[in-house]
mmCIF file of C-alpha atoms in Angstrom:
data_model
loop_
_atom_site.group_PDB
_atom_site.id
_atom_site.type_symbol
_atom_site.label_atom_id
_atom_site.label_comp_id
_atom_site.label_asym_id
_atom_site.label_seq_id
_atom_site.Cartn_x
_atom_site.Cartn_y
_atom_site.Cartn_z
ATOM 1 C CA MET T 111 -82.722 -42.532 -75.546
ATOM 2 C CA PRO T 112 -78.970 -40.692 -77.932
ATOM 3 C CA ARG T 113 -75.771 -41.604 -76.595
ATOM 4 C CA ARG T 114 -73.740 -38.963 -74.703
ATOM 5 C CA GLY T 115 -70.447 -40.480 -75.020
ATOM 6 C CA PRO T 116 -68.951 -38.368 -77.727
ATOM 7 C CA SER T 117 -70.420 -35.247 -76.437
ATOM 8 C CA ARG T 118 -68.961 -35.841 -73.099
ATOM 9 C CA ALA T 119 -65.609 -36.889 -74.325
ATOM 10 C CA TRP T 120 -65.493 -33.570 -76.926
ATOM 11 C CA LEU T 121 -66.221 -31.491 -74.069
ATOM 12 C CA LEU T 122 -63.625 -33.099 -72.141
ATOM 13 C CA ALA T 123 -60.730 -32.721 -74.666
ATOM 14 C CA ALA T 124 -61.679 -28.959 -74.980
ATOM 15 C CA THR T 125 -61.513 -28.267 -71.594
ATOM 16 C CA THR T 126 -58.498 -29.943 -71.420
ATOM 17 C CA VAL T 127 -56.756 -27.984 -74.322
ATOM 18 C CA GLY T 128 -58.341 -24.727 -73.200
ATOM 19 C CA VAL T 129 -56.355 -25.418 -69.837
ATOM 20 C CA CYS T 130 -53.274 -25.716 -71.476
ATOM 21 C CA LEU T 131 -53.361 -22.858 -74.092
ATOM 22 C CA ALA T 132 -54.333 -20.757 -70.546
ATOM 23 C CA GLN T 133 -50.991 -21.976 -69.219
ATOM 24 C CA VAL T 134 -48.608 -20.743 -72.604
ATOM 25 C CA PRO T 135 -47.655 -17.256 -71.802
ATOM 26 C CA SER T 136 -48.678 -14.945 -74.542
ATOM 27 C CA LEU T 137 -46.040 -14.075 -76.913
ATOM 28 C CA LYS T 138 -46.752 -10.342 -77.800
ATOM 29 C CA PRO T 139 -44.582 -8.066 -80.738
ATOM 30 C CA PRO T 140 -41.979 -5.553 -78.401
ATOM 31 C CA SER T 141 -43.418 -2.134 -78.155
ATOM 32 C CA PRO T 142 -42.132 0.830 -79.838
ATOM 33 C CA SER T 143 -39.535 2.511 -77.792
ATOM 34 C CA ILE T 144 -41.301 6.146 -76.483
ATOM 35 C CA ALA T 145 -39.752 8.480 -74.433
ATOM 36 C CA LYS T 146 -40.107 7.859 -70.951
ATOM 37 C CA PRO T 147 -41.245 10.762 -68.551
ATOM 38 C CA PRO T 148 -38.302 11.975 -65.559
ATOM 39 C CA ALA T 149 -37.865 9.248 -63.282
ATOM 40 C CA ALA T 150 -38.528 10.064 -59.301
ATOM 41 C CA ALA T 151 -35.938 9.817 -57.232
ATOM 42 C CA PRO T 152 -35.323 6.659 -55.421
ATOM 43 C CA ALA T 153 -36.649 5.638 -52.178
ATOM 44 C CA ASN T 154 -33.602 3.614 -51.388
ATOM 45 C CA PRO T 155 -30.296 5.713 -50.541
ATOM 46 C CA ALA T 156 -28.100 3.095 -51.494
ATOM 47 C CA VAL T 157 -28.807 3.571 -55.576
ATOM 48 C CA ALA T 158 -28.803 6.220 -58.174
ATOM 49 C CA ARG T 159 -31.880 6.187 -60.492
ATOM 50 C CA VAL T 160 -31.342 7.709 -64.006
ATOM 51 C CA VAL T 161 -33.681 10.577 -64.515
ATOM 52 C CA ALA T 162 -32.296 11.816 -67.894
ATOM 53 C CA LEU T 163 -30.139 10.116 -70.680
ATOM 54 C CA THR T 164 -28.852 10.422 -74.597
ATOM 55 C CA GLY T 165 -26.375 8.666 -76.548
ATOM 56 C CA GLN T 166 -24.434 5.379 -75.302
ATOM 57 C CA VAL T 167 -23.965 4.894 -71.190
ATOM 58 C CA SER T 168 -23.835 1.550 -69.363
ATOM 59 C CA VAL T 169 -23.244 -0.244 -66.459
ATOM 60 C CA LEU T 170 -20.346 -2.764 -66.175
ATOM 61 C CA ARG T 171 -21.704 -6.166 -64.398
ATOM 62 C CA ASP T 172 -18.769 -8.732 -65.175
ATOM 63 C CA SER T 173 -16.897 -6.554 -67.129
ATOM 64 C CA VAL T 174 -19.768 -7.144 -69.425
ATOM 65 C CA PRO T 175 -21.429 -3.453 -70.347
ATOM 66 C CA TRP T 176 -25.145 -2.985 -70.066
ATOM 67 C CA ALA T 177 -27.357 -0.643 -71.345
ATOM 68 C CA LEU T 178 -29.020 2.015 -69.478
ATOM 69 C CA GLU T 179 -32.432 3.454 -69.333
ATOM 70 C CA VAL T 180 -34.299 6.123 -67.891
ATOM 71 C CA GLY T 181 -35.668 4.660 -64.465
ATOM 72 C CA ASP T 182 -33.399 1.894 -64.520
ATOM 73 C CA GLU T 183 -31.246 2.254 -61.162
ATOM 74 C CA VAL T 184 -27.306 1.848 -60.558
ATOM 75 C CA LEU T 185 -26.211 -0.484 -57.361
ATOM 76 C CA PRO T 186 -22.921 0.373 -55.003
ATOM 77 C CA ARG T 187 -19.676 -0.621 -56.562
ATOM 78 C CA GLN T 188 -21.280 -0.841 -60.176
ATOM 79 C CA VAL T 189 -18.891 1.296 -62.860
ATOM 80 C CA ILE T 190 -20.720 3.411 -65.212
ATOM 81 C CA VAL T 191 -19.190 3.987 -68.654
ATOM 82 C CA THR T 192 -20.189 6.972 -71.285
ATOM 83 C CA GLY T 193 -19.684 6.874 -74.843
ATOM 84 C CA PRO T 194 -18.358 9.756 -77.027
ATOM 85 C CA ASP T 195 -21.990 10.599 -77.307
ATOM 86 C CA GLY T 196 -23.277 9.829 -73.960
ATOM 87 C CA PHE T 197 -24.907 11.942 -71.166
ATOM 88 C CA ALA T 198 -26.809 10.805 -68.216
ATOM 89 C CA ARG T 199 -28.203 12.604 -65.124
ATOM 90 C CA PHE T 200 -28.341 10.445 -61.961
ATOM 91 C CA GLU T 201 -30.618 11.427 -58.818
ATOM 92 C CA LEU T 202 -29.959 10.357 -55.640
ATOM 93 C CA ALA T 203 -32.648 9.931 -52.154
ATOM 94 C CA ASP T 204 -31.688 12.671 -50.815
ATOM 95 C CA GLY T 205 -32.633 14.824 -54.329
ATOM 96 C CA SER T 206 -28.395 15.279 -55.158
ATOM 97 C CA THR T 207 -27.691 14.523 -58.332
ATOM 98 C CA PHE T 208 -24.612 13.837 -61.021
ATOM 99 C CA GLU T 209 -23.863 14.339 -64.291
ATOM 100 C CA VAL T 210 -21.688 11.767 -66.595
ATOM 101 C CA TYR T 211 -20.655 13.529 -69.343
ATOM 102 C CA PRO T 212 -18.984 12.485 -72.860
ATOM 103 C CA ASN T 213 -16.379 9.372 -72.400
ATOM 104 C CA SER T 214 -16.318 9.219 -68.951
ATOM 105 C CA ARG T 215 -15.755 6.170 -66.252
ATOM 106 C CA ALA T 216 -16.917 6.357 -62.289
ATOM 107 C CA THR T 217 -17.577 3.938 -59.756
ATOM 108 C CA PHE T 218 -20.623 4.466 -57.996
ATOM 109 C CA ARG T 219 -20.335 4.255 -54.180
ATOM 110 C CA SER T 220 -17.002 2.168 -54.434
ATOM 111 C CA ASN T 221 -16.740 1.769 -50.866
ATOM 112 C CA PRO T 222 -20.485 1.116 -49.964
ATOM 113 C CA GLY T 223 -19.234 0.461 -45.972
ATOM 114 C CA ASP T 224 -18.922 4.395 -46.447
ATOM 115 C CA TRP T 225 -22.461 5.863 -47.450
ATOM 116 C CA ARG T 226 -20.527 9.381 -47.698
ATOM 117 C CA HIS T 227 -18.455 8.130 -49.805
ATOM 118 C CA LEU T 228 -20.600 9.097 -53.248
ATOM 119 C CA VAL T 229 -18.067 8.545 -56.649
ATOM 120 C CA GLU T 230 -14.765 8.110 -57.943
ATOM 121 C CA VAL T 231 -14.324 9.077 -60.851
ATOM 122 C CA TRP T 232 -11.574 7.540 -63.114
ATOM 123 C CA LEU T 233 -11.893 9.319 -66.183
ATOM 124 C CA GLY T 234 -13.818 12.012 -67.823
ATOM 125 C CA ARG T 235 -16.243 14.646 -66.331
ATOM 126 C CA LEU T 236 -19.162 15.057 -63.819
ATOM 127 C CA LYS T 237 -20.793 17.748 -62.466
ATOM 128 C CA PHE T 238 -22.549 17.037 -59.384
ATOM 129 C CA ARG T 239 -25.294 19.083 -57.277
ATOM 130 C CA ILE T 240 -25.461 17.946 -53.281
ATOM 131 C CA GLN T 241 -28.639 18.974 -51.338
ATOM 132 C CA ARG T 242 -28.374 20.411 -48.073
ATOM 133 C CA MET T 243 -30.355 18.202 -45.443
ATOM 134 C CA ASN T 244 -32.716 20.581 -43.990
ATOM 135 C CA GLY T 245 -30.718 23.607 -44.137
ATOM 136 C CA ARG T 246 -27.631 21.804 -42.238
ATOM 137 C CA PRO T 247 -24.417 20.548 -44.383
ATOM 138 C CA ASN T 248 -24.876 16.887 -45.936
ATOM 139 C CA PRO T 249 -21.248 15.322 -45.862
ATOM 140 C CA ASN T 250 -20.045 13.704 -49.126
ATOM 141 C CA ARG T 251 -16.911 12.950 -50.838
ATOM 142 C CA VAL T 252 -15.664 12.116 -54.552
ATOM 143 C CA ASP T 253 -12.374 10.613 -55.460
ATOM 144 C CA THR T 254 -10.386 10.677 -58.392
ATOM 145 C CA PRO T 255 -6.894 9.038 -58.925
ATOM 146 C CA THR T 256 -4.850 12.265 -57.257
ATOM 147 C CA ALA T 257 -7.690 13.729 -54.858
ATOM 148 C CA VAL T 258 -10.329 13.784 -52.304
ATOM 149 C CA ILE T 259 -12.822 16.263 -52.630
ATOM 150 C CA SER T 260 -14.854 16.926 -49.585
ATOM 151 C CA VAL T 261 -18.108 18.935 -49.916
ATOM 152 C CA ARG T 262 -21.149 19.900 -47.511
ATOM 153 C CA GLY T 263 -23.560 20.697 -50.167
ATOM 154 C CA THR T 264 -22.653 22.390 -53.399
ATOM 155 C CA VAL T 265 -22.762 22.745 -56.908
ATOM 156 C CA PHE T 266 -19.131 21.930 -58.429
ATOM 157 C CA ASP T 267 -17.975 19.946 -61.645
ATOM 158 C CA VAL T 268 -14.680 17.232 -61.626
ATOM 159 C CA GLU T 269 -12.971 16.073 -64.656
ATOM 160 C CA VAL T 270 -9.648 13.496 -65.296
ATOM 161 C CA SER T 271 -8.113 14.334 -68.023
ATOM 162 C CA ASP T 272 -5.625 11.802 -68.535
ATOM 163 C CA GLU T 273 -4.452 8.307 -67.253
ATOM 164 C CA GLU T 274 -1.744 10.149 -64.733
ATOM 165 C CA GLY T 275 -5.127 11.259 -63.111
ATOM 166 C CA THR T 276 -5.090 14.717 -63.673
ATOM 167 C CA THR T 277 -7.902 15.873 -61.956
ATOM 168 C CA LEU T 278 -9.497 20.212 -62.459
ATOM 169 C CA ILE T 279 -11.919 20.942 -59.562
ATOM 170 C CA VAL T 280 -14.325 23.988 -60.519
ATOM 171 C CA VAL T 281 -16.617 25.408 -57.866
ATOM 172 C CA ASP T 282 -19.867 26.989 -58.837
ATOM 173 C CA GLU T 283 -22.381 27.180 -55.609
ATOM 174 C CA GLY T 284 -20.893 26.848 -52.117
ATOM 175 C CA GLN T 285 -17.374 25.181 -50.557
ATOM 176 C CA VAL T 286 -15.432 21.988 -50.881
ATOM 177 C CA ALA T 287 -12.175 20.596 -49.363
ATOM 178 C CA VAL T 288 -9.452 19.380 -51.747
ATOM 179 C CA GLN T 289 -6.551 17.056 -50.578
ATOM 180 C CA HIS T 290 -3.888 15.341 -52.798
ATOM 181 C CA LYS T 291 -4.630 11.605 -52.571
ATOM 182 C CA LEU T 292 -1.034 10.327 -52.934
ATOM 183 C CA LEU T 293 1.206 12.902 -51.795
ATOM 184 C CA PRO T 294 1.611 14.344 -48.085
ATOM 185 C CA ARG T 295 -1.916 16.019 -47.718
ATOM 186 C CA GLY T 296 -1.571 18.597 -44.605
ATOM 187 C CA GLU T 297 -4.308 21.236 -44.959
ATOM 188 C CA PRO T 298 -6.536 20.665 -47.616
ATOM 189 C CA ARG T 299 -7.322 23.676 -49.786
ATOM 190 C CA LEU T 300 -10.801 24.957 -49.800
ATOM 191 C CA LEU T 301 -12.119 26.137 -52.655
ATOM 192 C CA ASN T 302 -15.708 28.502 -53.006
ATOM 193 C CA ALA T 303 -17.556 29.845 -55.609
ATOM 194 C CA GLY T 304 -15.835 31.185 -58.596
ATOM 195 C CA GLU T 305 -12.576 28.963 -57.597
ATOM 196 C CA TRP T 306 -10.758 25.820 -58.935
ATOM 197 C CA ILE T 307 -7.663 23.702 -58.725
ATOM 198 C CA ARG T 308 -5.711 21.314 -60.526
ATOM 199 C CA VAL T 309 -4.167 18.353 -59.205
ATOM 200 C CA TYR T 310 -1.081 16.712 -60.825
ATOM 201 C CA ARG T 311 -0.002 13.329 -60.298
ATOM 202 C CA ALA T 312 4.057 13.996 -58.958
ATOM 203 C CA GLN T 313 3.250 17.966 -57.427
ATOM 204 C CA PRO T 314 2.028 18.866 -53.901
ATOM 205 C CA LEU T 315 -1.284 20.588 -54.408
ATOM 206 C CA ALA T 316 -0.990 24.199 -56.096
ATOM 207 C CA GLN T 317 -2.780 27.659 -54.778
ATOM 208 C CA LYS T 318 -6.266 27.818 -55.780
ATOM 209 C CA SER T 319 -7.085 29.963 -58.643
ATOM 210 C CA LEU T 320 -10.285 32.714 -58.707
ATOM 211 C CA ASP T 321 -11.919 32.516 -62.213
ATOM 212 C CA LYS T 322 -11.415 35.997 -63.256
ATOM 213 C CA GLY T 323 -14.339 37.419 -65.251
ATOM 214 C CA SER T 324 -15.921 33.299 -64.865
ATOM 215 C CA VAL T 325 -14.012 32.603 -68.286
ATOM 216 C CA LEU T 326 -13.661 29.130 -67.116
ATOM 217 C CA ARG T 327 -17.573 28.823 -65.950
ATOM 218 C CA ARG T 328 -18.589 30.049 -68.891
ATOM 219 C CA ALA T 329 -16.823 27.799 -71.187
ATOM 220 C CA LEU T 330 -18.183 24.931 -69.012
ATOM 221 C CA GLN T 331 -21.880 26.326 -69.749
ATOM 222 C CA ALA T 332 -21.613 27.149 -73.413
ATOM 223 C CA ILE T 333 -20.947 22.923 -73.072
ATOM 224 C CA ALA T 334 -23.347 21.612 -71.249
ATOM 225 C CA GLU T 335 -25.913 23.505 -73.130
ATOM 226 C CA ALA T 336 -25.405 21.886 -76.296
ATOM 227 C CA ILE T 337 -25.790 18.663 -74.497
ATOM 228 C CA TYR T 338 -28.851 19.879 -72.485
ATOM 229 C CA THR T 339 -30.232 20.720 -75.475
ATOM 230 C CA GLY T 340 -29.619 17.426 -76.873
ATOM 231 C CA VAL T 341 -31.539 15.872 -74.049
ATOM 232 C CA TYR T 342 -34.076 18.241 -72.360
ATOM 233 C CA ASP T 343 -34.540 19.707 -75.629
ATOM 234 C CA SER T 344 -35.644 16.989 -78.181
ATOM 235 C CA PRO T 345 -39.285 16.198 -79.013
ATOM 236 C CA GLY T 346 -40.548 13.846 -76.314
ATOM 237 C CA GLY T 347 -37.663 14.822 -73.929
ATOM 238 C CA PRO T 348 -37.849 15.113 -70.575
ATOM 239 C CA SER T 349 -38.072 18.497 -68.838
ATOM 240 C CA ARG T 350 -35.791 20.533 -67.883
ATOM 241 C CA PRO T 351 -34.493 20.254 -64.024
ATOM 242 C CA GLY T 352 -34.744 23.075 -61.979
ATOM 243 C CA SER T 353 -36.080 25.971 -64.565
ATOM 244 C CA SER T 354 -35.908 26.892 -67.926
ATOM 245 C CA ALA T 355 -32.237 27.667 -67.738
ATOM 246 C CA PRO T 356 -29.896 24.916 -67.778
ATOM 247 C CA PRO T 357 -27.320 24.833 -65.395
ATOM 248 C CA SER T 358 -23.685 24.301 -66.146
ATOM 249 C CA GLY T 359 -21.867 21.475 -66.887
ATOM 250 C CA GLY T 360 -18.503 19.911 -67.099
ATOM 251 C CA GLY T 361 -16.206 20.603 -69.107
ATOM 252 C CA ALA T 362 -12.372 22.251 -69.974
ATOM 253 C CA PRO T 363 -11.430 25.733 -69.992
ATOM 254 C CA GLY T 364 -11.282 26.741 -73.558
ATOM 255 C CA GLY T 365 -12.064 23.129 -74.985
ATOM 256 C CA GLY T 366 -14.636 20.727 -75.723
ATOM 257 C CA LEU T 367 -15.381 17.404 -74.382
ATOM 258 C CA PRO T 368 -12.390 14.678 -75.474
ATOM 259 C CA GLY T 369 -13.985 13.090 -78.338
ATOM 260 C CA ASP T 370 -17.598 14.440 -78.222
ATOM 261 C CA THR T 371 -19.706 13.558 -81.064
ATOM 262 C CA GLY T 372 -22.703 14.895 -78.871
ATOM 263 C CA PRO T 373 -26.038 16.320 -80.757
ATOM 264 C CA GLN T 374 -24.989 19.524 -81.044
ATOM 265 C CA THR T 375 -21.589 21.097 -81.483
ATOM 266 C CA PRO T 376 -20.930 23.276 -78.176
ATOM 267 C CA PRO T 377 -20.348 27.131 -79.626
ATOM 268 C CA PRO T 378 -16.731 28.587 -78.981
ATOM 269 C CA PRO T 379 -15.921 29.726 -75.508
ATOM 270 C CA PRO T 380 -14.365 32.930 -74.903
ATOM 271 C CA PRO T 381 -11.243 33.924 -75.186
ATOM 272 C CA PRO T 382 -8.883 32.390 -72.531
ATOM 273 C CA ASP T 383 -7.544 34.028 -69.577
ATOM 274 C CA PRO T 384 -3.796 33.885 -69.469
ATOM 275 C CA ASP T 385 -4.475 33.642 -65.699
ATOM 276 C CA LEU T 386 -6.354 30.239 -65.941
ATOM 277 C CA GLY T 387 -3.475 28.268 -67.466
ATOM 278 C CA PRO T 388 -2.075 24.885 -65.628
ATOM 279 C CA PRO T 389 0.944 25.886 -63.447
ATOM 280 C CA PRO T 390 4.516 24.829 -65.898
ATOM 281 C CA PRO T 391 5.501 21.179 -64.906
ATOM 282 C CA PRO T 392 9.136 20.785 -62.531
#
């Protein structure tokens, strides 16, 4: 009878090697970067999800910037930072959105104990679209270094243009209430669609201004169109939200985004209206 010892030993060794190899994680080359489809709104009301993005957009974790991608979520107290070519659109669980434009810095839900406190804008330009809740007002609050902006369900832009916290608020739809954050507040200024106000650190609130002929809003629209074209009309990019027409974006009257080197140069805005200039310094 032939010996079976070596065969059994070989079989045992082969089995052992197979088990060991099965426990080693497979090493695969990184897959190529591809465009992701638009992400759905998050179910968690505490987070904001990236649904469109281009350029440099990061969140700070322990003061270290981490690049965001479509589908990523931003948590309360995280700081969103965009570079000179950065733009991102974030969506909340209730369908509300906010867009962060180039050279901006903002803290998402800096006070997690108050879910109405949506964003604190430190620098740059953000646009908000606050949905109503079953047809009723949806209270939210946006802060800047000089202004407190209360909204109920509306579309508006907020721009902080300098280290002094000078803030421009422009309303497209609905109504917002604006109070000075540093000086005695008194009654807030109510802004309706087509109205705007600029808040200065050392001055009481000025009277609201009407955007005569929609000059300011057309300037904002021109800037937004340039960025939306780069994000939504690029090959493999997400579809534009809502409809084929781009929503108006953040901006300042008569000027482009500070340091903007985005995908396209925005078309020149309409001639400035003398009624839209800022109030003279004290």
